[in-house]
Amino acid sequence: MRITMEEFESRNTLIWDVHITSDYTIITGDSLGNTQFWDGKLGTLIESYNAHKADVLSLCINEEEDTVFSAGVDSKIVSFKLTKKGQNKKWIKTNSNRVHTHDVRALAMNEPKDMLVSGGVDTKLAVYSLSKFTESNPKLVPPFPHKSFISVASDANIVMDQCQRSLRFWKLGETDVESTVIQKLPTQLLQIKAKGDNHIMCSALASCSSWVAFSDIDHVSLFKVNLLSEDATKFQVSRVLPMPPDLLPAQKMVFTPDGLKLICATNQHSIQVLEISEEVTLASTIHLPAANENDLPAMCLLAVSHDGQWLSCVDSRNAVNVIDINNNKIHSTLPTFSSYVTAMAFQPETQFLAIVCSDKQIFMYNTNTSKLTDWSKQAAAQGLPKEWVQRHQKIVGITFDPSCSDLMILQDHEIFTVIDMREPLPEPDVAIFEKIVKPEENRKRPFKADLEDKHWKAKTAKLDTVEEKGKKKGKEQKEKERPKEKSESKELKSFKICKKYKPLLFLNFCRDGALVVVERPLLSMLETLPPTLQRKRYGKT
């Protein structure tokens, strides 16, 4: 059987996606923007909907085969419903939604979880509720890796950015002691490129910036970096050879704070400790417990204590092991958490291990006793603020203020939260996010995918640097951006939110107490994307 589509003299109709149901209904999406339903036995057209302004690139159908979603170049997602079954089956267009700014290339459905997921050129994933497709706003998953590819040499104020096949190094800017005006802008120092075609899997930078390491799927590479000038603008980079023959490729790696050891989590579910001096030696290999040696889990997270004694590692099966580096043995294995561990770090001075899971629960373990601390028990019993816990953004980083180790900072891709563990926790029902609605912005509902919308421009205008706008305007901008927190209230002394930087990729402290924040401006991301489909909008010329 051959089914002929609508054709034009200038170009042929292209079929981008096809689905066939159990009753031989053929569903197609074509380059004319049509979503069509065909009788597969007779080859006749049942229904045709020109619901898209351009090519339909993806179709998705549920298990009962009575609901279909289509998406394409016009960034719109349209749903169709089967209202009549049998010989006189009837498909109708029901709803549509648009949250993407560019082409939607893929759709996926998980009915037991009531989820529809879309993804496309704008690099975002949108998660919709199937039962409330148009009633509730979808959750947007940021297009950033869970584990940041950015490292900081805290002693040298140097930041390293891991790319697919290279490492880039930046010297942080400098400010006057008495003001926050930048006296010297950040500058790129050097770039180390990997040989071959393999991508870099992981990397690490020593706090003194003298050692740099990365690994691909074949081997680990280590480099010695010598400063040739006091202002750290001239370098001499030399690769360390030979490396220990028993050294395996690494999935994660980290230097100890003193820079004397490189710790690698291998693809064989083991921890290898390298001692670095004039020669590099493999000090120990610690094999982690695995239920099935033929199916070894991947390593997801590594954290090393500030005194260099303890190492914590988390694998893809959510197993958390604490290793005594000095004695080269596993110290303890923590109980399995009900939710996946998304971030962890050691608290300075006490060397307590802080763990945050995907459900936003915070655990503090005494490393020596392998028991929860009093603060952690109180947090579990009382509960954290519900508004904070119910946010769909996951915590991806933990750091502590070096001048006050009781200040714990939790980072996701939109905000960071400062928790003062010396103060009592706020009540679970306390309001920590106060919504500010401006009358002039509330008159007209903003269109989310419209990049020329005034609301969008007002939001992205915050990404401009304050210094370039002058002190007066910068001060007004800061006051405008600062969230209305009840910081004076006793309830929120221990729980403070910062929304100034977004999207937030990295957050950590330097040795001098300066907080290093790396953000990825939305406009700079959009500039790298192809142009969107031109659409007519009401009220625009």
mmCIF file of N, CA and C in Angstrom, residues 125-174:
data_model
loop_
_atom_site.group_PDB
_atom_site.id
_atom_site.type_symbol
_atom_site.label_atom_id
_atom_site.label_comp_id
_atom_site.label_asym_id
_atom_site.label_seq_id
_atom_site.Cartn_x
_atom_site.Cartn_y
_atom_site.Cartn_z
ATOM 1 N N LEU A 125 14.517 21.369 29.020
ATOM 2 C CA LEU A 125 13.513 20.321 29.102
ATOM 3 C C LEU A 125 12.311 20.881 29.848
ATOM 4 N N ALA A 126 11.125 20.642 29.324
ATOM 5 C CA ALA A 126 9.894 21.082 29.977
ATOM 6 C C ALA A 126 9.110 19.852 30.403
ATOM 7 N N VAL A 127 8.701 19.817 31.669
ATOM 8 C CA VAL A 127 7.967 18.681 32.228
ATOM 9 C C VAL A 127 6.537 19.134 32.507
ATOM 10 N N TYR A 128 5.571 18.519 31.817
ATOM 11 C CA TYR A 128 4.166 18.876 31.948
ATOM 12 C C TYR A 128 3.427 17.795 32.731
ATOM 13 N N SER A 129 2.307 18.181 33.311
ATOM 14 C CA SER A 129 1.377 17.225 33.898
ATOM 15 C C SER A 129 0.391 16.795 32.824
ATOM 16 N N LEU A 130 0.266 15.488 32.592
ATOM 17 C CA LEU A 130 -0.654 14.999 31.569
ATOM 18 C C LEU A 130 -2.101 15.330 31.908
ATOM 19 N N SER A 131 -2.440 15.227 33.184
ATOM 20 C CA SER A 131 -3.819 15.480 33.594
ATOM 21 C C SER A 131 -4.157 16.963 33.624
ATOM 22 N N LYS A 132 -3.130 17.823 33.742
ATOM 23 C CA LYS A 132 -3.352 19.271 33.786
ATOM 24 C C LYS A 132 -2.433 19.944 32.768
ATOM 25 N N PHE A 133 -2.591 19.527 31.521
ATOM 26 C CA PHE A 133 -1.653 19.958 30.484
ATOM 27 C C PHE A 133 -1.638 21.470 30.310
ATOM 28 N N THR A 134 -2.790 22.099 30.329
ATOM 29 C CA THR A 134 -2.859 23.555 30.140
ATOM 30 C C THR A 134 -3.187 24.308 31.420
ATOM 31 N N GLU A 135 -3.549 23.602 32.470
ATOM 32 C CA GLU A 135 -3.965 24.268 33.702
ATOM 33 C C GLU A 135 -2.784 24.664 34.576
ATOM 34 N N SER A 136 -1.709 23.917 34.527
ATOM 35 C CA SER A 136 -0.553 24.195 35.382
ATOM 36 C C SER A 136 0.668 24.487 34.522
ATOM 37 N N ASN A 137 1.541 25.335 35.046
ATOM 38 C CA ASN A 137 2.770 25.671 34.332
ATOM 39 C C ASN A 137 3.745 24.502 34.384
ATOM 40 N N PRO A 138 4.410 24.207 33.285
ATOM 41 C CA PRO A 138 5.380 23.109 33.304
ATOM 42 C C PRO A 138 6.622 23.480 34.102
ATOM 43 N N LYS A 139 7.310 22.471 34.564
ATOM 44 C CA LYS A 139 8.575 22.671 35.257
ATOM 45 C C LYS A 139 9.698 22.656 34.222
ATOM 46 N N LEU A 140 10.534 23.669 34.266
ATOM 47 C CA LEU A 140 11.635 23.773 33.314
ATOM 48 C C LEU A 140 12.911 23.246 33.954
ATOM 49 N N VAL A 141 13.545 22.310 33.287
ATOM 50 C CA VAL A 141 14.800 21.735 33.766
ATOM 51 C C VAL A 141 15.941 22.480 33.089
ATOM 52 N N PRO A 142 16.820 23.124 33.848
ATOM 53 C CA PRO A 142 17.895 23.914 33.231
ATOM 54 C C PRO A 142 18.871 23.028 32.473
ATOM 55 N N PRO A 143 19.463 23.547 31.409
ATOM 56 C CA PRO A 143 20.355 22.745 30.560
ATOM 57 C C PRO A 143 21.792 22.729 31.059
ATOM 58 N N PHE A 144 21.966 22.480 32.338
ATOM 59 C CA PHE A 144 23.307 22.508 32.913
ATOM 60 C C PHE A 144 23.600 21.174 33.587
ATOM 61 N N PRO A 145 24.853 20.760 33.600
ATOM 62 C CA PRO A 145 25.190 19.485 34.247
ATOM 63 C C PRO A 145 24.952 19.548 35.745
ATOM 64 N N HIS A 146 24.565 18.415 36.297
ATOM 65 C CA HIS A 146 24.316 18.369 37.739
ATOM 66 C C HIS A 146 25.593 18.681 38.517
ATOM 67 N N LYS A 147 26.689 18.055 38.121
ATOM 68 C CA LYS A 147 27.972 18.340 38.755
ATOM 69 C C LYS A 147 28.681 19.396 37.927
ATOM 70 N N SER A 148 28.996 20.502 38.561
ATOM 71 C CA SER A 148 29.569 21.630 37.831
ATOM 72 C C SER A 148 30.916 21.259 37.221
ATOM 73 N N PHE A 149 31.175 21.786 36.025
ATOM 74 C CA PHE A 149 32.450 21.600 35.342
ATOM 75 C C PHE A 149 33.423 22.731 35.662
ATOM 76 N N ILE A 150 33.144 23.474 36.701
ATOM 77 C CA ILE A 150 33.974 24.618 37.071
ATOM 78 C C ILE A 150 34.670 24.325 38.396
ATOM 79 N N SER A 151 35.950 24.686 38.478
ATOM 80 C CA SER A 151 36.737 24.527 39.702
ATOM 81 C C SER A 151 37.434 25.841 40.008
ATOM 82 N N VAL A 152 37.788 26.029 41.269
ATOM 83 C CA VAL A 152 38.478 27.249 41.673
ATOM 84 C C VAL A 152 39.721 26.879 42.473
ATOM 85 N N ALA A 153 40.838 27.534 42.158
ATOM 86 C CA ALA A 153 42.049 27.441 42.973
ATOM 87 C C ALA A 153 41.951 28.532 44.025
ATOM 88 N N SER A 154 41.503 28.178 45.222
ATOM 89 C CA SER A 154 41.148 29.176 46.235
ATOM 90 C C SER A 154 42.345 29.997 46.691
ATOM 91 N N ASP A 155 43.554 29.431 46.659
ATOM 92 C CA ASP A 155 44.734 30.179 47.100
ATOM 93 C C ASP A 155 45.224 31.165 46.045
ATOM 94 N N ALA A 156 44.931 30.906 44.784
ATOM 95 C CA ALA A 156 45.460 31.732 43.696
ATOM 96 C C ALA A 156 44.396 32.559 42.998
ATOM 97 N N ASN A 157 43.121 32.423 43.397
ATOM 98 C CA ASN A 157 42.021 33.157 42.761
ATOM 99 C C ASN A 157 41.960 32.902 41.252
ATOM 100 N N ILE A 158 42.076 31.628 40.905
ATOM 101 C CA ILE A 158 42.019 31.207 39.501
ATOM 102 C C ILE A 158 40.857 30.235 39.335
ATOM 103 N N VAL A 159 40.095 30.427 38.272
ATOM 104 C CA VAL A 159 38.941 29.579 37.975
ATOM 105 C C VAL A 159 39.240 28.757 36.730
ATOM 106 N N MET A 160 38.882 27.470 36.779
ATOM 107 C CA MET A 160 39.066 26.579 35.637
ATOM 108 C C MET A 160 37.704 26.140 35.111
ATOM 109 N N ASP A 161 37.555 26.191 33.810
ATOM 110 C CA ASP A 161 36.320 25.799 33.136
ATOM 111 C C ASP A 161 36.611 24.595 32.252
ATOM 112 N N GLN A 162 35.910 23.493 32.500
ATOM 113 C CA GLN A 162 36.104 22.278 31.711
ATOM 114 C C GLN A 162 35.182 22.286 30.502
ATOM 115 N N CYS A 163 35.770 22.218 29.321
ATOM 116 C CA CYS A 163 35.012 22.103 28.074
ATOM 117 C C CYS A 163 35.099 20.658 27.580
ATOM 118 N N GLN A 164 34.566 20.400 26.409
ATOM 119 C CA GLN A 164 34.549 19.028 25.911
ATOM 120 C C GLN A 164 35.950 18.473 25.702
ATOM 121 N N ARG A 165 36.855 19.282 25.134
ATOM 122 C CA ARG A 165 38.189 18.779 24.829
ATOM 123 C C ARG A 165 39.285 19.740 25.267
ATOM 124 N N SER A 166 38.971 20.618 26.212
ATOM 125 C CA SER A 166 39.978 21.567 26.682
ATOM 126 C C SER A 166 39.619 22.066 28.072
ATOM 127 N N LEU A 167 40.622 22.658 28.725
ATOM 128 C CA LEU A 167 40.451 23.313 30.022
ATOM 129 C C LEU A 167 40.869 24.767 29.868
ATOM 130 N N ARG A 168 40.010 25.676 30.320
ATOM 131 C CA ARG A 168 40.304 27.108 30.237
ATOM 132 C C ARG A 168 40.490 27.672 31.642
ATOM 133 N N PHE A 169 41.465 28.564 31.776
ATOM 134 C CA PHE A 169 41.811 29.124 33.080
ATOM 135 C C PHE A 169 41.635 30.641 33.048
ATOM 136 N N TRP A 170 41.021 31.160 34.116
ATOM 137 C CA TRP A 170 40.733 32.586 34.217
ATOM 138 C C TRP A 170 41.250 33.121 35.543
ATOM 139 N N LYS A 171 41.839 34.293 35.480
ATOM 140 C CA LYS A 171 42.237 35.010 36.686
ATOM 141 C C LYS A 171 41.083 35.906 37.105
ATOM 142 N N LEU A 172 40.656 35.775 38.364
ATOM 143 C CA LEU A 172 39.533 36.564 38.842
ATOM 144 C C LEU A 172 39.892 38.039 38.903
ATOM 145 N N GLY A 173 38.878 38.876 38.770
ATOM 146 C CA GLY A 173 39.086 40.315 38.856
ATOM 147 C C GLY A 173 39.440 40.757 40.263
ATOM 148 N N GLU A 174 39.947 41.966 40.372
ATOM 149 C CA GLU A 174 40.348 42.519 41.661
ATOM 150 C C GLU A 174 39.562 43.797 41.930
#
